[in-house]
Every structure is written in C-alpha cells, then in structure tokens.
Short mmCIF file of C-alpha atoms in Angstrom, two decimals:
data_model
loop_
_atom_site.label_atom_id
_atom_site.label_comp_id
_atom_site.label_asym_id
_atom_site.label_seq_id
_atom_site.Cartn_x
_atom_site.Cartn_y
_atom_site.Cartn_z
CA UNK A 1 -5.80 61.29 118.42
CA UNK A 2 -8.92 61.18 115.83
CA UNK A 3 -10.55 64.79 115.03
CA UNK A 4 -13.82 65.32 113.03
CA UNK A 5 -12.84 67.80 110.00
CA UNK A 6 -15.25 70.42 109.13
CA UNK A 7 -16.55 67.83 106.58
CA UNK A 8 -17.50 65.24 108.85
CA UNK A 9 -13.96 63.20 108.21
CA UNK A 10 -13.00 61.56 111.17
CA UNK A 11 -9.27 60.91 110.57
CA UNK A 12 -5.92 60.26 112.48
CA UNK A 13 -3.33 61.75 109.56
CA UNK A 14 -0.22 59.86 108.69
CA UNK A 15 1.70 62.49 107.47
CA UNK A 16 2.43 66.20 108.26
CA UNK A 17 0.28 67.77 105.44
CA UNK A 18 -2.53 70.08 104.20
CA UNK A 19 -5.56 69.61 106.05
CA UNK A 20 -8.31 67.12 104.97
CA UNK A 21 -10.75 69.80 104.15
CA UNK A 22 -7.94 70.96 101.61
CA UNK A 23 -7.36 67.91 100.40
CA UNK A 24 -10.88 66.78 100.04
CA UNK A 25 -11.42 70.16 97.98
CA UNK A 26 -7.92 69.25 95.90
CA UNK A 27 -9.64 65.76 95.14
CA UNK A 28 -12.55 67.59 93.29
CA UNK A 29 -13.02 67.11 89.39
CA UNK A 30 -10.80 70.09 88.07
CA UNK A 31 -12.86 72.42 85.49
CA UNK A 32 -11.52 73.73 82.65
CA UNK A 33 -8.45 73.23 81.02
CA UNK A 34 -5.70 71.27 83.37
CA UNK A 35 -1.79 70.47 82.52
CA UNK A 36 -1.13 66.80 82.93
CA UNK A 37 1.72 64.43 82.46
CA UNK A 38 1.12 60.27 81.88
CA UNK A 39 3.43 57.63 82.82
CA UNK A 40 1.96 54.46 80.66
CA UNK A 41 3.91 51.03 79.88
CA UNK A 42 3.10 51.35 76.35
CA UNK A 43 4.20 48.00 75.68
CA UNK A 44 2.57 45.69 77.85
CA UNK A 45 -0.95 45.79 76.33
CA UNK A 46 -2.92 47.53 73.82
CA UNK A 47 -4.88 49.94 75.85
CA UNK A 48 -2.11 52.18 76.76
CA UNK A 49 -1.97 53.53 73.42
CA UNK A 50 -5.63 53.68 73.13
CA UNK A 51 -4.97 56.35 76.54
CA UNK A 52 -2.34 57.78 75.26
CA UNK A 53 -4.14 58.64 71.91
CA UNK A 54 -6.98 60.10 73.62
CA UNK A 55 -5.41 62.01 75.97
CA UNK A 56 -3.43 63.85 73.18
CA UNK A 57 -6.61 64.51 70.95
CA UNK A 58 -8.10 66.05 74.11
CA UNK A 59 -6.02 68.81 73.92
CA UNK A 60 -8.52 71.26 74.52
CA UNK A 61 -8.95 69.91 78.15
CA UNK A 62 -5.45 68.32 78.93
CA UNK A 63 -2.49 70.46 78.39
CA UNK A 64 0.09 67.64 77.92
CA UNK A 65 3.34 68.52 79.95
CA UNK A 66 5.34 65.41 79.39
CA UNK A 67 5.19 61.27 78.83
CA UNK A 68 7.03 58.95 80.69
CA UNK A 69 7.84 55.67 80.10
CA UNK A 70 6.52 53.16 83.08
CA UNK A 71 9.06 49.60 83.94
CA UNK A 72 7.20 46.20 83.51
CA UNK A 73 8.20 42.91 83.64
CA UNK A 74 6.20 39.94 81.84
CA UNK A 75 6.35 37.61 78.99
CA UNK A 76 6.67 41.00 76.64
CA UNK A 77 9.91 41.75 78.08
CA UNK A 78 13.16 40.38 79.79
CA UNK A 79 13.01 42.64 82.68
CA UNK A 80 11.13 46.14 84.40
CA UNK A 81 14.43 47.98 82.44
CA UNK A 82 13.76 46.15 79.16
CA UNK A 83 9.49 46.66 79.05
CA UNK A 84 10.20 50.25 80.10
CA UNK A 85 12.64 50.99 77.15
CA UNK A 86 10.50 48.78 75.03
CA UNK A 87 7.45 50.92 76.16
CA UNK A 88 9.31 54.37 75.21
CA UNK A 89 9.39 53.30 71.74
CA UNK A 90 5.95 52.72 71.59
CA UNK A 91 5.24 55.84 72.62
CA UNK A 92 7.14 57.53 69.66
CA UNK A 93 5.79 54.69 67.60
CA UNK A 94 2.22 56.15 68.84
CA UNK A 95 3.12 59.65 68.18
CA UNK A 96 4.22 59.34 64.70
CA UNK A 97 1.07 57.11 63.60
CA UNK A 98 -1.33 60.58 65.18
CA UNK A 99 1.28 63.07 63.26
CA UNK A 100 2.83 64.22 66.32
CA UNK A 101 6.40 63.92 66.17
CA UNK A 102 7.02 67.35 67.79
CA UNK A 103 5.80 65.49 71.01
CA UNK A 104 8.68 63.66 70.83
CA UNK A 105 10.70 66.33 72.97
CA UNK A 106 8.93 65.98 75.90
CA UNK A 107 9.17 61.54 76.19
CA UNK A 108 10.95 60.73 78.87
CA UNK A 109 12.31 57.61 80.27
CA UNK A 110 11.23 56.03 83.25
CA UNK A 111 12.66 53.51 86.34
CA UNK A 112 14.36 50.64 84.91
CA UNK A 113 13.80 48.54 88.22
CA UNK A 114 10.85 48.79 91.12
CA UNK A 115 11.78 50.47 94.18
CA UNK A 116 13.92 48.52 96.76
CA UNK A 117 12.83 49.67 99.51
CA UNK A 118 9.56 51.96 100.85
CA UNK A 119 12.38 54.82 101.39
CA UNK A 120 14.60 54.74 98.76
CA UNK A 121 13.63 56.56 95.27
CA UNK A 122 14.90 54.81 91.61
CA UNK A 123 16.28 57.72 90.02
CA UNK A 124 15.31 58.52 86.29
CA UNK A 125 14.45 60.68 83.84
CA UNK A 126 11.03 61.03 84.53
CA UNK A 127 11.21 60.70 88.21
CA UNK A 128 13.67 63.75 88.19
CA UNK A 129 11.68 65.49 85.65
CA UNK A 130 8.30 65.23 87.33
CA UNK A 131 10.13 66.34 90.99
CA UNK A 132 11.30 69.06 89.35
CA UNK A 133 8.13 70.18 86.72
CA UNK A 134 5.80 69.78 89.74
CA UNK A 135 7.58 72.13 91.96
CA UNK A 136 6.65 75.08 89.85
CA UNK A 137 2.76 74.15 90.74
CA UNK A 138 0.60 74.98 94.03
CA UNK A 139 -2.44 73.30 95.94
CA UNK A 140 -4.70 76.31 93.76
CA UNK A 141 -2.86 75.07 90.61
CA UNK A 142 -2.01 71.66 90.45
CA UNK A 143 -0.57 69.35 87.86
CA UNK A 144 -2.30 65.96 87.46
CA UNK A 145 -0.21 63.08 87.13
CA UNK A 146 -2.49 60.27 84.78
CA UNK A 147 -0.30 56.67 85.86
CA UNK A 148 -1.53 53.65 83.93
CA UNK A 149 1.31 51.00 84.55
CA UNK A 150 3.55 50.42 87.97
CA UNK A 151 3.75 53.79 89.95
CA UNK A 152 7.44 53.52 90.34
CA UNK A 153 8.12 56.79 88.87
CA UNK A 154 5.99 58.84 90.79
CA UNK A 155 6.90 57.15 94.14
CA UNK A 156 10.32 58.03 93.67
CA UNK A 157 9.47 61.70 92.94
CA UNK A 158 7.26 61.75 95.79
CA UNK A 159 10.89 60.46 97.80
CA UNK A 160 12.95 62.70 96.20
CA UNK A 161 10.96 65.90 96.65
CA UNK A 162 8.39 65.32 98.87
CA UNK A 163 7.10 68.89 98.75
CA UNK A 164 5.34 68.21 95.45
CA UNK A 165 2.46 66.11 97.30
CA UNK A 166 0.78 69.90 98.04
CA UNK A 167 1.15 70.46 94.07
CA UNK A 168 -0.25 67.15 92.16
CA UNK A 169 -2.73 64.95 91.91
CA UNK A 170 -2.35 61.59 91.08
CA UNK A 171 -4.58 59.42 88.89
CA UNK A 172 -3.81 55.76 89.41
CA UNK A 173 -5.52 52.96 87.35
CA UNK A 174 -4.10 50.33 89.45
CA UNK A 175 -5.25 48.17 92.72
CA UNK A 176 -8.43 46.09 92.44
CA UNK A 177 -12.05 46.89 93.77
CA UNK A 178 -11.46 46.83 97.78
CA UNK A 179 -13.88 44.28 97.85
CA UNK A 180 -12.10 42.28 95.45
CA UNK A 181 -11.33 38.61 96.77
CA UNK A 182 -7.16 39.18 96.11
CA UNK A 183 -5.42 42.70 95.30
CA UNK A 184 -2.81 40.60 93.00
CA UNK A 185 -3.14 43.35 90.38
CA UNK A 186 -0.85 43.84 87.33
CA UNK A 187 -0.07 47.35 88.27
CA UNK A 188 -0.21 47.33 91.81
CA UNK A 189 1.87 43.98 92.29
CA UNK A 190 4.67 45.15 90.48
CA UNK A 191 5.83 47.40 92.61
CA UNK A 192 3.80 47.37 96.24
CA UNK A 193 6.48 49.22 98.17
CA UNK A 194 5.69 52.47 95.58
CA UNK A 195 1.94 52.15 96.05
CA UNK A 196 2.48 51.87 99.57
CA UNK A 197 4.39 55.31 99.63
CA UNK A 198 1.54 56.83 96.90
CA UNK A 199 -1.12 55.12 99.11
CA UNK A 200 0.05 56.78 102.57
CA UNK A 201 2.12 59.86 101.83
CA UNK A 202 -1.22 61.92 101.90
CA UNK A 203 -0.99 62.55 97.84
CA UNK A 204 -4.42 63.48 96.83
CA UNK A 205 -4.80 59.79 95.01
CA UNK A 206 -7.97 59.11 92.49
CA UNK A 207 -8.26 55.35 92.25
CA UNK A 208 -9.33 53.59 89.26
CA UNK A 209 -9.47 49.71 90.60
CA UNK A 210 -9.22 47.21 87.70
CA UNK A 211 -10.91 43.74 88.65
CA UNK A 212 -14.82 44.32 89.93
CA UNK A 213 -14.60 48.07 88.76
CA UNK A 214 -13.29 49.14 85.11
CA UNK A 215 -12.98 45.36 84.12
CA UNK A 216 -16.90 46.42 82.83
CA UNK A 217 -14.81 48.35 80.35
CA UNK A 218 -14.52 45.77 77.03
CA UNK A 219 -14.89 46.04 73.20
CA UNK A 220 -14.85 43.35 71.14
CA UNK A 221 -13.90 42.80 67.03
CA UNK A 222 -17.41 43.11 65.75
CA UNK A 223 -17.68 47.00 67.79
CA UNK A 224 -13.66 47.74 67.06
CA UNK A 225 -13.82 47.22 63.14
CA UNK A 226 -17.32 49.10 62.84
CA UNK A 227 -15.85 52.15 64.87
CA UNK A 228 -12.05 51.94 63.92
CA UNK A 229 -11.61 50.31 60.59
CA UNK A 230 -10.51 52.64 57.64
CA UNK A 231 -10.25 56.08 59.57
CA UNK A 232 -7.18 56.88 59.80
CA UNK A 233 -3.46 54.74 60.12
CA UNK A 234 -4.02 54.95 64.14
CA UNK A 235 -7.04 53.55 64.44
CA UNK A 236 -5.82 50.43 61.91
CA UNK A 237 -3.26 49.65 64.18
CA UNK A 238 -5.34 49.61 67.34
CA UNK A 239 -7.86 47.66 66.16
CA UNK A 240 -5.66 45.40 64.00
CA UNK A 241 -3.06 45.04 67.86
CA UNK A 242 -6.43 44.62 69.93
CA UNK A 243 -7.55 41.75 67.55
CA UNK A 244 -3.84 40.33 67.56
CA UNK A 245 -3.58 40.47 71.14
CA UNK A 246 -7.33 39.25 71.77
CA UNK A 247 -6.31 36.00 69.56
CA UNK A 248 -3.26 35.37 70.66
CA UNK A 249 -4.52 35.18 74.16
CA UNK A 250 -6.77 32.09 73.37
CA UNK A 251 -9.71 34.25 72.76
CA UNK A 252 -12.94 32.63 71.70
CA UNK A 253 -14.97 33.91 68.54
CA UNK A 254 -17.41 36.07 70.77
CA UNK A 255 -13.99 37.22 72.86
CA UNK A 256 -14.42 41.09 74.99
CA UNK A 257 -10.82 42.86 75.82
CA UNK A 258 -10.38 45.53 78.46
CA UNK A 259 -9.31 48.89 77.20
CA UNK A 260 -9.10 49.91 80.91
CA UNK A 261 -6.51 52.48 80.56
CA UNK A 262 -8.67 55.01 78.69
CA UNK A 263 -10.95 55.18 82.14
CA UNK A 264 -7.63 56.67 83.81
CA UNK A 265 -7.95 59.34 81.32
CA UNK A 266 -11.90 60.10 81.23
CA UNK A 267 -11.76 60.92 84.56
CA UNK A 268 -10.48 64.43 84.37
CA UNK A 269 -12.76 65.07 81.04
CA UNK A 270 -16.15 66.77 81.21
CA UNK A 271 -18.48 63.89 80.54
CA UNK A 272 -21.04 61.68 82.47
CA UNK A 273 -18.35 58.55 82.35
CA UNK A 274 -17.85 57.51 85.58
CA UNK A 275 -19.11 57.47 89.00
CA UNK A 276 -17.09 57.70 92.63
CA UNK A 277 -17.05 58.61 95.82
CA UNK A 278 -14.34 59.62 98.68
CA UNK A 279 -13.15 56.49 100.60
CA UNK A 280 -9.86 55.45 103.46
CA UNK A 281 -7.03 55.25 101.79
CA UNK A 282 -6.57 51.79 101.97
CA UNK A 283 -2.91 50.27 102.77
CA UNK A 284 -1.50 47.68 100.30
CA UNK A 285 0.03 44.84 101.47
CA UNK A 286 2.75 42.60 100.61
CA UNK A 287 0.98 39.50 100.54
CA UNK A 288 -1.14 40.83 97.49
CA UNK A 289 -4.10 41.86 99.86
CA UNK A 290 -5.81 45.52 101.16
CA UNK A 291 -5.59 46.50 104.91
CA UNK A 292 -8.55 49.53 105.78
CA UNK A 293 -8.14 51.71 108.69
CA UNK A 294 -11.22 54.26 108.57
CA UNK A 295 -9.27 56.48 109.92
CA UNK A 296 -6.36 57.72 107.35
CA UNK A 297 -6.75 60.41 104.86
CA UNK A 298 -9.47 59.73 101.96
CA UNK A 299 -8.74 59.06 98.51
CA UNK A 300 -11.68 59.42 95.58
CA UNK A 301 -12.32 56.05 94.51
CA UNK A 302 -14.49 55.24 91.07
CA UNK A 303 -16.99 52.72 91.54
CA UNK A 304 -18.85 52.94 88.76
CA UNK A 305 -17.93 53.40 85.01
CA UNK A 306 -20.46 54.21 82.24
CA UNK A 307 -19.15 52.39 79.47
CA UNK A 308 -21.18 53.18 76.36
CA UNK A 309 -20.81 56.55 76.68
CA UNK A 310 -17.09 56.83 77.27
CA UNK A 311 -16.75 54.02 74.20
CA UNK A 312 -18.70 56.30 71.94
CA UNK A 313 -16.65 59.28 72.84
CA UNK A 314 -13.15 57.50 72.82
CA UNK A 315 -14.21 55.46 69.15
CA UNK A 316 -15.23 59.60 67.39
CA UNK A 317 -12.68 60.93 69.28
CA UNK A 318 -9.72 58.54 67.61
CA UNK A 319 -11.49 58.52 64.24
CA UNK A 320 -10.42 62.26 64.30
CA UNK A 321 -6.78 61.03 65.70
CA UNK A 322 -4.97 62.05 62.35
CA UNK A 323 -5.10 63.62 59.42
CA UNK A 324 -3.81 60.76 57.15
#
C-alpha cells in the first residue's frame, strides 16, 4: 500500500519505524550545539585529517563524543584490518599535532573486515560503543554520526541494536551523484552489504555523493601553501601530505586534490556551504550501480556545495588548530 504523508510524501515504508513526517523533521539541519561521533579511515587519504581537524576546532558547535577508526583496503594497506589499525594511529598522530592528547580516551577501534552478510554485524569497539552511546539519545535529542570511510561500523550497530535508528542521524560522505554513470565509489564499494542496511533500515541518512557532487571540492599547492604554510605544526603537515600525495599520484604542475571529507563535516555547521534537498532513498547494488524506487523513505541528499566559502572557513579555522 502507498499513503500520502501530511507532507506530500507518497511512500510504501520498508521498515517498522517513526513516521515520515518524523523523520523528515529528524532530517532537518540541527541548531545549536549537537554531540557527534566520526568514524574516518584516517589513513587512506589526506582529507580525513583535514575533517577530523575541523571538526575538533568546531567545538563550539560539535560536542565530540568519540572517534572511530573506519577498515579500508588499498595499496596503503594489506587488508580492511590492517588500514583500520593503520588509520587509528593517525588519528592519535592527528591529535597530538592540534595539542589534544586528552582526546585520546575516547579513539576507538573499528571493524577489521566488511560485513559478510546484509544480517550479520562485525563486532568492534566502535560498533559496540556507538550501540551502546546512542541508546542513551531520543528522536528530540539525537546524536549525529559524521562517517567518512566504509560504513561498516555503523551498519553493524544498526544490527546489533536496531533501536538506535529512532536516536541518530547519520552523515555519510559516500555513494556517487545518482546520476552518476557507475556508483563504483571508494566508500560505498567497500562494503555494499552495510550501505545497503544504512540505505534501507529507515536511518535518517544525509548523503554527501562524491563523483558529480563534492568532487567540485579541490585545493591545489599554490592556495594550500598561501593558507597553510607556517601557522602552526598541523597545518605543515597537511599541506606538506596533500602536496606528497598530489605528486605521488602523477599530478601535473597545475594539479587540484579533493578534500571531500571536510563537506561531511560542514554540513551540520551554521554556514551557507552547501545546498540539498530530500530525495528516495536509493538502493545500492552489488554490481556497483543505484536502483530508485520513489516510493521508500527519503533521505536529504546535497547537491550543491559552495566551495569558496567552506575553503575560506576550513583554511582560518585550521590556522587557529594549535597553539604551537
């Protein structure tokens, strides 16, 4: 059976859950200060720790709960196991460059393999944690989970206490645009089987898409060492990693890198930086594609990011990072 909610959503629910009214009004940009957790694979590319710095700067706004350490699995590591324990060093590498080792208590490690099956949760330390922090919240105060690497964590503490999907919101910089040619996306490929359960366990989702959306999002050396160079011992290790990175990829002299991850971030600060909209929940599938069914639950999708303002806030924001 499709019904028409009170907001004009003409739906066919999945799952057993608050109604879409609800979670169209959960899916609103929260004001005021919010707690948050992130689950990053610090490892994998430069722009985690650009998120990661911002995010604890931002502390007026984001009340940082916890950091977990996200698996992945490419020429940086040996295995999901290896770049997650590889990432939650960065991370404590991160926090001692910004002055913050007391943030050290509250790292946590993450799934050392993707989920095997749609059903069956990888248990962790951050999968438990999260299952666990999250049940203390409530659809009129929720936690906001900020995921920039595989959602493997959070899809297992969706399976292992499926109660908390009334009590978070999840921020996913992951998937490509929907009208991207292929949805072979770092993030998203990893692990499909835990996007699929984020994607349709009626989570209230905010979806960041990389190619065709916040691939807009580049710097280059010229903008980095203007902005970066000389503030503080942060801000010489991002730019001198982003120029590092940027060669070693083959870049040309005039070569732009994507500091996506930040966008993930911006999205729950109070700032013109992005534009979206409420869309389908769209279903990943296995062959690295999107299905669309207009009728399941919506999701807020960004479509739009404004990237000279968000780069001028990040760049003063991270000049400020430490006091060193």
């Amino acid at each position: 059976m499709i019904f028409e909610t009170p907001d004009g959503w003409n739906i066919k629910p999945e799952v057993n859950a608050t109604s879409v009214s609800a979670l169209i009004r959960r899916l609103e940009k929260p004001k005021g200060t919010v707690d948050v957790v992130i689950d990053t694979d610090t490892f994998n590319e430069i722009d985690d720790q650009y998120a990661l710095a911002y995010l604890i700067k931002k502390e007026k706004k984001l009340n940082l709960k916890a950091i977990y350490a996200a698996p992945f699995f490419n020429e940086k590591s040996t295995g999901p196991g290896d770049g997650m324990e590889k990432s939650f060093n960065e991370i404590n590498k991160v926090l001692s460059l910004m002055g913050r080792d007391d943030l050290k208590t509250i790292v946590f490690k993450g799934s050392d393999r993707y989920l095997p099956s749609e059903t069956e949760p990888v248990i962790s330390d951050a999968a438990k944690h999260l299952a666990e922090l999250a049940s203390a919240y409530s659809s009129e105060k929720q936690l906001y989970v900020i995921v920039i690497g595989a959602i493997t964590s959070i899809a297992s503490a969706l399976l292992i206490e499926p109660d908390i999907k009334d009590k978070i919101v999840v921020i996913w910089l992951g998937g490509n645009a929907h009208d991207w040619h292929t949805n072979a996306e770092f993030n998203l490929s990893q692990d499909v089987a835990a996007a699929r359960v984020v994607f349709g366990c009626g989570v209230p989702l905010v979806q960041l898409p990389c190619m065709g959306v916040v691939s807009a999002f580049t710097t280059g050396g010229p903008e980095l060492e203007y902005w970066l160079r000389g503030k503080n011992d942060l801000c010489n290790y991002l730019l001198d990693s982003t120029v590092k990175q940027a060669l070693e990829d083959g870049g040309l002299p005039t070569w732009t890198r994507v500091i996506w991850d930040v966008t993930a971030v911006a999205w729950l600060l109070d700032g013109e930086f992005m534009l979206d909209r409420l869309e389908p929940s769209p279903i990943p599938e296995y062959d690295h594609h999107y299905a669309f069914n207009k009728t399941r639950h919506p999701i807020r999708y960004v479509y739009h990011i404004n990237r000279d303002a968000l780069f001028e806030d990040l760049f003063r924001t991270l000049a400020e990072a430490c006091t060193n």
